[in-house]
Tab-separated table of C-alpha atoms in Angstrom:
chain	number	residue	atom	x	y	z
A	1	UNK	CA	139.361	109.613	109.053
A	2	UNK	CA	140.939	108.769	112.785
A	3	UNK	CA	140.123	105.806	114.098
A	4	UNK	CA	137.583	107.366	116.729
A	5	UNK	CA	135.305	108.909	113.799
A	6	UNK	CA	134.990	104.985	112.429
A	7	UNK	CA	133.887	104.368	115.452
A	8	UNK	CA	131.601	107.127	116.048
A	9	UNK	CA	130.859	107.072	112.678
A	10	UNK	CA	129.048	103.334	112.922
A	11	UNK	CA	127.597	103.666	116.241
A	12	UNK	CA	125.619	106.624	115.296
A	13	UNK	CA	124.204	104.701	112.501
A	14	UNK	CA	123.545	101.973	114.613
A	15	UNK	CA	121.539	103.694	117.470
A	16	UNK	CA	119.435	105.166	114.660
A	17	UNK	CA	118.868	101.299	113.664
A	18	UNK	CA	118.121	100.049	117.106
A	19	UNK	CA	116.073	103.227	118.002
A	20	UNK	CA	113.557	102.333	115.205
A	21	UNK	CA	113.562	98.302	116.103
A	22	UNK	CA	112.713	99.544	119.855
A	23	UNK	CA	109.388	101.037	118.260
A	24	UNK	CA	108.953	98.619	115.679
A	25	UNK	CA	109.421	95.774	118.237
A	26	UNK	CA	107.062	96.991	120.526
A	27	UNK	CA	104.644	98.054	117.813
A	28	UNK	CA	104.533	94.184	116.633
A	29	UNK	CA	103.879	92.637	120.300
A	30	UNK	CA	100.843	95.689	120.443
A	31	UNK	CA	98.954	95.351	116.664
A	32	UNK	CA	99.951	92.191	114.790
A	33	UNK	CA	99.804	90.055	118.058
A	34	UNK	CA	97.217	92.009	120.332
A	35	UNK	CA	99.978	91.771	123.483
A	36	UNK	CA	98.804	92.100	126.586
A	37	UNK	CA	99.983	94.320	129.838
A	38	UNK	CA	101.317	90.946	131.064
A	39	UNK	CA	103.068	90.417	127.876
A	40	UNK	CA	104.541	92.889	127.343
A	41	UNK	CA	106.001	93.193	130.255
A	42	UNK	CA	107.159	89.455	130.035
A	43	UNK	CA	108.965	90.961	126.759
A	44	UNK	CA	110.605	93.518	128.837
A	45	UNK	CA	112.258	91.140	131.344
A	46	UNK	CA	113.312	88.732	128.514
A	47	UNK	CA	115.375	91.366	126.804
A	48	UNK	CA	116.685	92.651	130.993
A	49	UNK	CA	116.924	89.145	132.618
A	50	UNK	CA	120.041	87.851	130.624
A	51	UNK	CA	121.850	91.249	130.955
A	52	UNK	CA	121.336	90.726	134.911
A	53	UNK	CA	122.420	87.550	134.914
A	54	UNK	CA	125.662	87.779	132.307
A	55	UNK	CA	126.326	91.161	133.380
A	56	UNK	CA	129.217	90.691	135.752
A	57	UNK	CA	130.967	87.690	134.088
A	58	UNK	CA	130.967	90.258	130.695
A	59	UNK	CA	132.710	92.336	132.955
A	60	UNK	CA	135.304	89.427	133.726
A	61	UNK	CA	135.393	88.644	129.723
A	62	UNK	CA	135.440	92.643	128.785
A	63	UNK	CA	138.737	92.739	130.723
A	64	UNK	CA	140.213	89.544	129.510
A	65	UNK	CA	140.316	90.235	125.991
A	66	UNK	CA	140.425	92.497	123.252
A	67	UNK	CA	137.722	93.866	123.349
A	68	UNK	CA	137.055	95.231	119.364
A	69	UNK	CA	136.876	91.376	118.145
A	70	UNK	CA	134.092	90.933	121.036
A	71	UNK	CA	132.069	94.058	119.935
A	72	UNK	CA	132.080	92.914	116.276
A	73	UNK	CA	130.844	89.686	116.700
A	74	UNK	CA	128.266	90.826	119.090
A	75	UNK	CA	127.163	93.011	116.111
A	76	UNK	CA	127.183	90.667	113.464
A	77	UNK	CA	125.358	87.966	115.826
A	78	UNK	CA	122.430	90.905	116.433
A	79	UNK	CA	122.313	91.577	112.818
A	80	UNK	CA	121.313	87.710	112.420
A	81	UNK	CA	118.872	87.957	115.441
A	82	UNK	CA	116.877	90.472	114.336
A	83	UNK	CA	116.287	89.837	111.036
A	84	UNK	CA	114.764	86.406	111.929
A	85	UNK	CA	111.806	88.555	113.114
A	86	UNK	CA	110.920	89.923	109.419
A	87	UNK	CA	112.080	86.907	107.880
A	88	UNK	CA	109.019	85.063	110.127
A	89	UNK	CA	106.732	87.763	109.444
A	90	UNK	CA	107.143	87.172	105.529
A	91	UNK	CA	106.926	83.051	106.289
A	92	UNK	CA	103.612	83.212	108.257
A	93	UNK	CA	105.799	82.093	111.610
A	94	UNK	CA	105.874	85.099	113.519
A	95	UNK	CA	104.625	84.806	117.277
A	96	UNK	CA	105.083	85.905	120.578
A	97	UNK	CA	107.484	83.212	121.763
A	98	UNK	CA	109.884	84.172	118.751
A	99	UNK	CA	109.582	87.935	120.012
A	100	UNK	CA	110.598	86.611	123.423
A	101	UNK	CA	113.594	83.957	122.192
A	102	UNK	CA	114.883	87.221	119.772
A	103	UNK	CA	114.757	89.516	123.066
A	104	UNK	CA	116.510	87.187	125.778
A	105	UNK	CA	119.264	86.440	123.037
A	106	UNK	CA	119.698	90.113	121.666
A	107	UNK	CA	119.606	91.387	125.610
A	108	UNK	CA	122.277	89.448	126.563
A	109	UNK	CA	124.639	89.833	123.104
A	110	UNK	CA	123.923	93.887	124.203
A	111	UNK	CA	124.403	93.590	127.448
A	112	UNK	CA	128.160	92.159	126.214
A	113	UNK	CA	128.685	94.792	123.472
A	114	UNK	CA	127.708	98.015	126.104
A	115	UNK	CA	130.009	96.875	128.575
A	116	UNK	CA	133.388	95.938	126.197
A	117	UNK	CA	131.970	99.548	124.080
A	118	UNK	CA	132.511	101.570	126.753
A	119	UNK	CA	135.464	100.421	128.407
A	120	UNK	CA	136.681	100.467	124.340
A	121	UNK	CA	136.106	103.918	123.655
A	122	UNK	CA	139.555	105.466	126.117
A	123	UNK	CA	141.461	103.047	123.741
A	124	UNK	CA	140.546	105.328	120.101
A	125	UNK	CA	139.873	108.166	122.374
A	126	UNK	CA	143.095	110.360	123.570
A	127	UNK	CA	142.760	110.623	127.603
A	128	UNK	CA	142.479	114.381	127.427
A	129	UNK	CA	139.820	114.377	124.917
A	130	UNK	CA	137.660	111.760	126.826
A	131	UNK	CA	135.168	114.170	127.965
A	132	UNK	CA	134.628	115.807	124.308
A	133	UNK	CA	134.845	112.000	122.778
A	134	UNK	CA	131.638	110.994	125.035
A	135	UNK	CA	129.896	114.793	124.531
A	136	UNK	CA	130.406	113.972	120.737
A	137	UNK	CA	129.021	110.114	120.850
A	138	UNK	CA	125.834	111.706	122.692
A	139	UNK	CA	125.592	114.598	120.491
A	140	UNK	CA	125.479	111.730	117.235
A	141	UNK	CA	123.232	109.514	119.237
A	142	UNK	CA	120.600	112.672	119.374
A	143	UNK	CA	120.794	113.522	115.980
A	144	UNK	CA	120.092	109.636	115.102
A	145	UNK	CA	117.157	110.165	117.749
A	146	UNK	CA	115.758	112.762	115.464
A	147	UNK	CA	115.765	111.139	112.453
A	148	UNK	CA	114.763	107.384	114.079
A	149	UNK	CA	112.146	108.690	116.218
A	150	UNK	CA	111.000	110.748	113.630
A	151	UNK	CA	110.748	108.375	110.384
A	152	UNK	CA	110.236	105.363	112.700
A	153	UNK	CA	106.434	105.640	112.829
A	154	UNK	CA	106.281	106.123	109.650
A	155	UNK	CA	108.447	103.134	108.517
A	156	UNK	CA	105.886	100.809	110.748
A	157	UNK	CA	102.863	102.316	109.172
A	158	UNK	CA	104.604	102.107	105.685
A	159	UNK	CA	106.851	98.751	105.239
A	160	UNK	CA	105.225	97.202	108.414
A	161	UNK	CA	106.711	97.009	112.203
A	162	UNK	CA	108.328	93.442	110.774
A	163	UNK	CA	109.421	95.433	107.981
A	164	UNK	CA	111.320	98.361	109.828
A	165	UNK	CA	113.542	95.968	111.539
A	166	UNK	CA	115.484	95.467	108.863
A	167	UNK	CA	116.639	98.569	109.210
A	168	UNK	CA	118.826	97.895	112.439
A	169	UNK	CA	119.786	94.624	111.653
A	170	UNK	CA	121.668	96.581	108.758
A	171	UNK	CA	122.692	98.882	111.006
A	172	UNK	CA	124.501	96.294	113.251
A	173	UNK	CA	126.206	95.621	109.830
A	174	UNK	CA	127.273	98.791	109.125
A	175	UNK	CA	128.621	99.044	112.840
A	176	UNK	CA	130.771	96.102	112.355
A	177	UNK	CA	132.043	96.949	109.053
A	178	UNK	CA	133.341	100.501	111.240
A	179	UNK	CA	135.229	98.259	113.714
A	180	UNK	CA	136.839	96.589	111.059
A	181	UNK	CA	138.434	99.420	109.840
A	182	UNK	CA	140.410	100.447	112.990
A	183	UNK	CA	143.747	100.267	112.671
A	184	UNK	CA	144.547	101.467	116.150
A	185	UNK	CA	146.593	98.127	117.961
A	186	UNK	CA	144.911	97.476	121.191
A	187	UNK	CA	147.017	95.891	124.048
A	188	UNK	CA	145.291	92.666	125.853
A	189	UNK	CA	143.926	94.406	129.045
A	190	UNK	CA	145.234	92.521	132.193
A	191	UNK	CA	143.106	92.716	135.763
A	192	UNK	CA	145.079	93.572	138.213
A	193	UNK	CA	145.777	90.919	140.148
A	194	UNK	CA	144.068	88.248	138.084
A	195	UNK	CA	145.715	86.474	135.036
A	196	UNK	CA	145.246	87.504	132.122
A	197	UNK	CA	143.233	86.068	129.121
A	198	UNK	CA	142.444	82.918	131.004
A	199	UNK	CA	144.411	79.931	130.995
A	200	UNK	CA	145.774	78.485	127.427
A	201	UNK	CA	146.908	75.081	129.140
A	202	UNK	CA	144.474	72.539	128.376
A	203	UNK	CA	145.993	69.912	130.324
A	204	UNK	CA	145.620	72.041	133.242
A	205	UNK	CA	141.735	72.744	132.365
A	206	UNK	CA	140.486	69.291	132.451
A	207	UNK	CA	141.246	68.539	135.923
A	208	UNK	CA	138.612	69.461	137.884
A	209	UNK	CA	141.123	71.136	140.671
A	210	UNK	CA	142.027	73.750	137.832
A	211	UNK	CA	137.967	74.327	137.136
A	212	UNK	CA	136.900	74.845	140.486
A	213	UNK	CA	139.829	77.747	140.741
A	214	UNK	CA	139.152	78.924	137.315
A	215	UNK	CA	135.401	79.379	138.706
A	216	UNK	CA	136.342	81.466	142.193
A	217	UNK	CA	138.749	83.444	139.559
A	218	UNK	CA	135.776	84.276	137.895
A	219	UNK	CA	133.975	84.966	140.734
A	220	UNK	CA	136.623	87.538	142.729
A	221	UNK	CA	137.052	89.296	139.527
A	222	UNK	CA	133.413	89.629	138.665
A	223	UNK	CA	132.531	90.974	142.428
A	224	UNK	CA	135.936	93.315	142.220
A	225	UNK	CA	133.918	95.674	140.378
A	226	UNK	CA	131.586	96.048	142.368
A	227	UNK	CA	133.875	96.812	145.607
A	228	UNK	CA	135.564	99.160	143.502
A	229	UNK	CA	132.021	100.902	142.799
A	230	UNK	CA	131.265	100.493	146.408
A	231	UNK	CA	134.650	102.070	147.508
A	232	UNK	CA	134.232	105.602	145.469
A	233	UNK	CA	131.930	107.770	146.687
A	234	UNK	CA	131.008	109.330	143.723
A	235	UNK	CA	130.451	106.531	142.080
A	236	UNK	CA	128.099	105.291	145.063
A	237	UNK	CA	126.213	108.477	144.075
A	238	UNK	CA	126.633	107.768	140.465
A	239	UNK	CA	125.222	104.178	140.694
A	240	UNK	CA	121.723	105.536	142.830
A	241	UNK	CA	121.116	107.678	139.890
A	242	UNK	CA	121.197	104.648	137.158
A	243	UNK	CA	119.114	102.717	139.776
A	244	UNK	CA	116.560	105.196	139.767
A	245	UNK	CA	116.504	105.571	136.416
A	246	UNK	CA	116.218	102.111	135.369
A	247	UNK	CA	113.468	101.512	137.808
A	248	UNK	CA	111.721	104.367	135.934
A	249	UNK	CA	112.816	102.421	132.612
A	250	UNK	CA	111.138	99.790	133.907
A	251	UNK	CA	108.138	101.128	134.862
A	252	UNK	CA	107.748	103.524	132.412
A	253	UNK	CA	109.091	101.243	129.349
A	254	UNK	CA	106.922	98.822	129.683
A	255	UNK	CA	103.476	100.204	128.877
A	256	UNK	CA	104.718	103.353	127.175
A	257	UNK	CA	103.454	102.463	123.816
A	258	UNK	CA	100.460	100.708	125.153
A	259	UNK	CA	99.673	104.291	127.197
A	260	UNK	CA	100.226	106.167	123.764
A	261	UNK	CA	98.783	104.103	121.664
A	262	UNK	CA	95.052	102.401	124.025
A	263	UNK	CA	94.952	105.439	126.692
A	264	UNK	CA	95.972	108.639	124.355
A	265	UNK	CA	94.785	106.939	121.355
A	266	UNK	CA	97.985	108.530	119.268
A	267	UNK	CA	98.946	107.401	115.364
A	268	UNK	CA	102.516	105.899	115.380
A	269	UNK	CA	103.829	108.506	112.336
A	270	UNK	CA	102.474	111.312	115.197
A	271	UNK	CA	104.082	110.003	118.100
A	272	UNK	CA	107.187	109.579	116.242
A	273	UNK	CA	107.583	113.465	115.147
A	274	UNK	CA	106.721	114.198	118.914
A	275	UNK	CA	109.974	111.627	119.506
A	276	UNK	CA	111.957	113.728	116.899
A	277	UNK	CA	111.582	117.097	119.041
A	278	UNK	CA	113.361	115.336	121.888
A	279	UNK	CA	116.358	114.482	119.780
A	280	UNK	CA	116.694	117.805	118.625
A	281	UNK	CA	116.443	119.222	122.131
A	282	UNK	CA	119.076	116.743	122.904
A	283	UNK	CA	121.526	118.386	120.852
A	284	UNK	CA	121.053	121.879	122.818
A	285	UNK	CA	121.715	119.673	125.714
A	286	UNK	CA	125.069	118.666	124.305
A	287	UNK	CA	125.619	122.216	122.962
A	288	UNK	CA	125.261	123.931	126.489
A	289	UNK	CA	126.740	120.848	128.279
A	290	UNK	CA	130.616	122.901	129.126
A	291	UNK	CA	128.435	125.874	129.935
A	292	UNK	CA	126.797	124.155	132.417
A	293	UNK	CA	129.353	122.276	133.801
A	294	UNK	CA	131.230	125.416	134.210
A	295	UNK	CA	128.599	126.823	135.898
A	296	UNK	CA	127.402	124.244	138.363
A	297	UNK	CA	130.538	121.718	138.237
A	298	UNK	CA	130.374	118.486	136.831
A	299	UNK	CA	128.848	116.338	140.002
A	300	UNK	CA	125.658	118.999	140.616
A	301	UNK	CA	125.364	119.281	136.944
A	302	UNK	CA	125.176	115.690	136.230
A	303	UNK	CA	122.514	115.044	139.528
A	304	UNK	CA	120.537	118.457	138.573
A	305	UNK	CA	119.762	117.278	134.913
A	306	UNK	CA	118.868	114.109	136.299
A	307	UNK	CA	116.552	115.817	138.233
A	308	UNK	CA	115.241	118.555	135.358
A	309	UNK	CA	114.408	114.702	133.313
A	310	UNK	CA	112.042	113.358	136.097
A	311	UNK	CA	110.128	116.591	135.529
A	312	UNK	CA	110.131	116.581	132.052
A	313	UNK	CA	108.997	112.655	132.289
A	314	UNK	CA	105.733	114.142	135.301
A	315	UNK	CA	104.365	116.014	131.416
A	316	UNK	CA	103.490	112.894	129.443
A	317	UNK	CA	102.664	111.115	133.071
A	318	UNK	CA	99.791	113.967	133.176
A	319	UNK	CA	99.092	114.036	129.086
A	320	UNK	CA	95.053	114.683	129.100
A	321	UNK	CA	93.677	112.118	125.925
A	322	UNK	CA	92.411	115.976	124.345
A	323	UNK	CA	94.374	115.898	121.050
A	324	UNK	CA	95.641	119.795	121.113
A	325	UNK	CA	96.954	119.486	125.168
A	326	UNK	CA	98.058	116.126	125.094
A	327	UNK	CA	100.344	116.983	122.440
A	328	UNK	CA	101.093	119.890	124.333
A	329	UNK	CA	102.071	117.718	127.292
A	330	UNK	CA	104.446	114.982	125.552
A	331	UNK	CA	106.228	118.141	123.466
A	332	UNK	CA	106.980	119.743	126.834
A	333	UNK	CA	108.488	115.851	127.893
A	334	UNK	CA	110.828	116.089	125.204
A	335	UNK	CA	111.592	119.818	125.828
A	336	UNK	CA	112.661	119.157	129.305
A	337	UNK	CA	114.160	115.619	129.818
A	338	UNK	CA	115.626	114.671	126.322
A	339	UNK	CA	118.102	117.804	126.925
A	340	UNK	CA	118.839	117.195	130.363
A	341	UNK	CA	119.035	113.381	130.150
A	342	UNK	CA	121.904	114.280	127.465
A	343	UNK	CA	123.796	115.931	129.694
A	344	UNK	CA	123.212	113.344	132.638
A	345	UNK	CA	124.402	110.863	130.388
A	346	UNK	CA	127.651	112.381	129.304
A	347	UNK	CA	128.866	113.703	132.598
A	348	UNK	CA	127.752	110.346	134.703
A	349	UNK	CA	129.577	108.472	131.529
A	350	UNK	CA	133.079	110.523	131.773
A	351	UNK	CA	132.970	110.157	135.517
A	352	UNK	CA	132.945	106.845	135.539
A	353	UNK	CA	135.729	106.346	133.099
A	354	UNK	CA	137.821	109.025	135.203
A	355	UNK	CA	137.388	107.356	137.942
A	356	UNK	CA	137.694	103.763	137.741
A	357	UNK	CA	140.807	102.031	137.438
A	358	UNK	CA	141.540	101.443	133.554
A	359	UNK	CA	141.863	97.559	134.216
A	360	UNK	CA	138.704	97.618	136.033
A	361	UNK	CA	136.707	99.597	133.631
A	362	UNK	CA	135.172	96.768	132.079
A	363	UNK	CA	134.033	95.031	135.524
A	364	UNK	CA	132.884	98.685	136.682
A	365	UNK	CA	130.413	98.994	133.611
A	366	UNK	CA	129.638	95.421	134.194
A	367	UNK	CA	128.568	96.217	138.081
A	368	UNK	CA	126.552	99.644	136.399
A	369	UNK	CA	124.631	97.763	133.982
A	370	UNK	CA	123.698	94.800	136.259
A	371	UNK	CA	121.981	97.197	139.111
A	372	UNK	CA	120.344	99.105	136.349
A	373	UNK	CA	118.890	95.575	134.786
A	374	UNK	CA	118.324	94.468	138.145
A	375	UNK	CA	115.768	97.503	138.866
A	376	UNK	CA	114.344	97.884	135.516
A	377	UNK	CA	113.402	93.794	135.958
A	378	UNK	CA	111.731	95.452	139.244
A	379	UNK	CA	110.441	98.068	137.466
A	380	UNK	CA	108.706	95.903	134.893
A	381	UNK	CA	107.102	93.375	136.675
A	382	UNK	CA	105.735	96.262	138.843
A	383	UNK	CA	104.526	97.792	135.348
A	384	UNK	CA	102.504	94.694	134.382
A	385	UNK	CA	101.130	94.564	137.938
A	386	UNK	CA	99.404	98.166	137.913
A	387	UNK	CA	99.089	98.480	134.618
A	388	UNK	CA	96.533	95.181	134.676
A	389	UNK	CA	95.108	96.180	138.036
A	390	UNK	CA	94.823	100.322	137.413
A	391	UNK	CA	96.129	101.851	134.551
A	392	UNK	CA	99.308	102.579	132.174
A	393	UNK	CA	98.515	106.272	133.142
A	394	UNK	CA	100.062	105.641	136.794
A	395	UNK	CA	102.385	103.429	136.040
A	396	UNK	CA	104.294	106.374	133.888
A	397	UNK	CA	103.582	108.730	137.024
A	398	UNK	CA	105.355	105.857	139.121
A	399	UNK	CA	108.671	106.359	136.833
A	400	UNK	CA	108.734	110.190	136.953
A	401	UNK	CA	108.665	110.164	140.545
A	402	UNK	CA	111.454	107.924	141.161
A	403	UNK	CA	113.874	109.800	139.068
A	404	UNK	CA	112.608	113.221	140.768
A	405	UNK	CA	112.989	111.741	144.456
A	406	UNK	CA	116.733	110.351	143.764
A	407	UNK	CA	117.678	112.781	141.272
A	408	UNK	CA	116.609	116.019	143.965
A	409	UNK	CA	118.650	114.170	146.823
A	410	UNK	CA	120.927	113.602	145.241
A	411	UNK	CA	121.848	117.122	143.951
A	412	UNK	CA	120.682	118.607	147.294
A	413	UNK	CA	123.487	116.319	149.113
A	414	UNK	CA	126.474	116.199	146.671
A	415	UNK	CA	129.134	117.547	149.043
A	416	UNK	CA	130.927	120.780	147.725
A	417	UNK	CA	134.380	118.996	147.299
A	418	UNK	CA	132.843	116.615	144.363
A	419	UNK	CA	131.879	120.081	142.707
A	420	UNK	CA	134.808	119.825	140.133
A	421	UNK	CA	135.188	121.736	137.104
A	422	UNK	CA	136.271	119.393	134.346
A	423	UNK	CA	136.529	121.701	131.697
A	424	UNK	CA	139.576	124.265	131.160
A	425	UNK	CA	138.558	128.121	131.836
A	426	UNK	CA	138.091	130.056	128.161
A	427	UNK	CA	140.660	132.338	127.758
């Protein structure tokens, strides 16, 4: 077993764990504890605000050190995390403000593990086979998206929404124990420019001279990301379409379950095999995504299925409450966007690692994930806004139209010169 199919290996298993704690998390703010619009989407920016906030200087840290000891103690810390939630459930203890301490801490411990994971994965991952290494991490994240999506409905209904969460905090076990078993050495990354790994001299560190310049150290390498973003084009373009798509993640997020569950009236074990069919639309998504590429080159391809997933998202925005058709509706949603979202999300993921500097990689992600918290924290207090003043129902229109509007211009602008084939012809 190489040391990339560890990896891949434990990640899959540990999407499938956090995909069920995202329902079961919700699912506990909405029926043990009666949440609120406002609530929940005061949930929402606990688990976003400490990604926005840390999200640069885990950048900095993702490009300091090495960076496999960082993602397994960010596992092994959200293993702990989430299994106080259970744990409180079976004491009597369990309340909102516990939901909201176990978000904030879990969103920022994630926040560090997504930006060191992807700036990890070139290391186990041969540079010629990057594209196929990210096609096959989103073709094992939709197959755990069948089987989470689908059994997690029925895990809340049958061992509680406390109950399911055990299941990813065992995941992030199993994750960790994958890391460990890389034998792959992994050089200390060094920003250019920057020292490396911080300072080791102590006596240096406590004069308050040495502090001040550790802190604009810090500082330049944290905002060198983003004027390496900011100096690519294409990754100008690239960083719209997270924005738009995190403001929809925001918006849409938010009162998602409460739109299923008070508006639609839907049974969780229902919704959840509706969930399944968009993980195993995902994997035709995968399947066709050289095809496509091919076909359209890897820039229009990448902004057109961003496009194709606001339109699937319009479907459940215009779900009637009439059992057969609102089925109907959210089955066409995961027809459409689960697919196409699969192949946004490998093509905008293998364009950023092609074309960032590898000692910047870390600080790149890090200036990525901070926009895309920063406009889902948009997008969710928006969400609790309308959804207490109107309805759920336009909130979710809201976050379909924002990934249509950006997604169509940008596909409709993409100069012909970014239209690159990545993939070799077929003999």
């Amino acid at each position: 077993m190489t040391d990339f199919q560890k990896l891949w290996a434990g990640q899959t298993i540990s999407i499938f764990g956090s995909l069920v704690s995202r329902m079961a998390l919700m699912w506990c703010a909405v029926t043990l504890l009666r949440a609120t619009p406002f609530q929940l989407a005061l949930l929402a920016l606990c688990d976003r605000l400490p990604g926005f906030f840390l999200g640069l200087v885990a950048g900095v840290w993702a490009d300091r050190v090495r960076r496999r000891p960082l993602l397994l103690g960010t596992d092994l810390a959200r293993a702990l995390l989430i299994a106080l939630i259970p744990l409180s459930a079976l004491g009597g203890w369990l309340s909102f403000g516990l939901l909201l301490v176990v978000a904030t801490l879990t969103g920022a411990l994630s926040t560090l593990f997504d930006v060191a994971y992807q700036a990890y994965v070139p290391t186990v991952a041969d540079e010629e086979t990057l594209v196929r290494a990210n096609s096959k991490l989103t073709f094992t994240a939709s197959l755990a998206e069948i089987g989470a999506f689908g059994l997690a409905g029925w895990l809340v209904q049958w061992l509680s929404a406390p109950g399911a969460l055990w299941i990813d905090a065992t995941s992030f076990l199993v994750s960790a124990l994958s890391l460990t078993l890389i034998r792959r050495p992994e050089n200390l990354p060094r920003a250019a420019g920057y020292p490396a790994a911080g300072c080791r001299d102590r006596k240096k560190l406590a004069t308050l001279q040495e502090g001040v310049e550790q802190a604009r150290q810090v500082f330049e390498e944290a905002s060198s990301g983003a004027r390496v973003v900011l100096a690519q084009p294409m990754l100008r373009r690239l960083l719209l379409g997270e924005a738009s798509l995190a403001l929809s993640g925001g918006l849409t997020g938010t009162v998602y379950l409460l739109f299923m569950a008070r508006e639609l009236r839907f049974p969780a074990g229902e919704l959840g095999l509706i969930f399944a069919i968009g993980g195993a639309t995902s994997l035709l998504g995968a399947a066709l995504a050289e095809r496509i590429v091919r076909r359209f080159g890897q820039e229009r391809a990448t902004f057109g299925a961003l496009t194709l997933a606001g339109l699937g998202m319009l479907s459940t925005a215009l779900a009637p409450r009439a059992k057969l058709l609102g089925y109907a509706a959210l089955t066409g949603n995961q027809v459409l966007t689960d697919p196409a979202w699969t192949l946004y999300e490998i093509q905008q993921t293998t364009l950023r690692q092609e074309l960032s500097p590898p000692e910047a990689l870390g600080r790149v992600n890090a200036t990525f994930r901070v926009v895309a918290l920063g406009m889902g924290l948009i997008g969710t207090v928006l969400a609790g806004a309308i959804a207490a003043r109107f309805s759920a129902r336009l909130v979710v229109l809201l976050g379909a139209l924002a990934v249509i509007l950006a997604g169509s211009y940008l596909y409709c602008t993409t100069p012909r010169t970014f239209n690159r084939n990545i993939y070799p012809e077929e003999q």
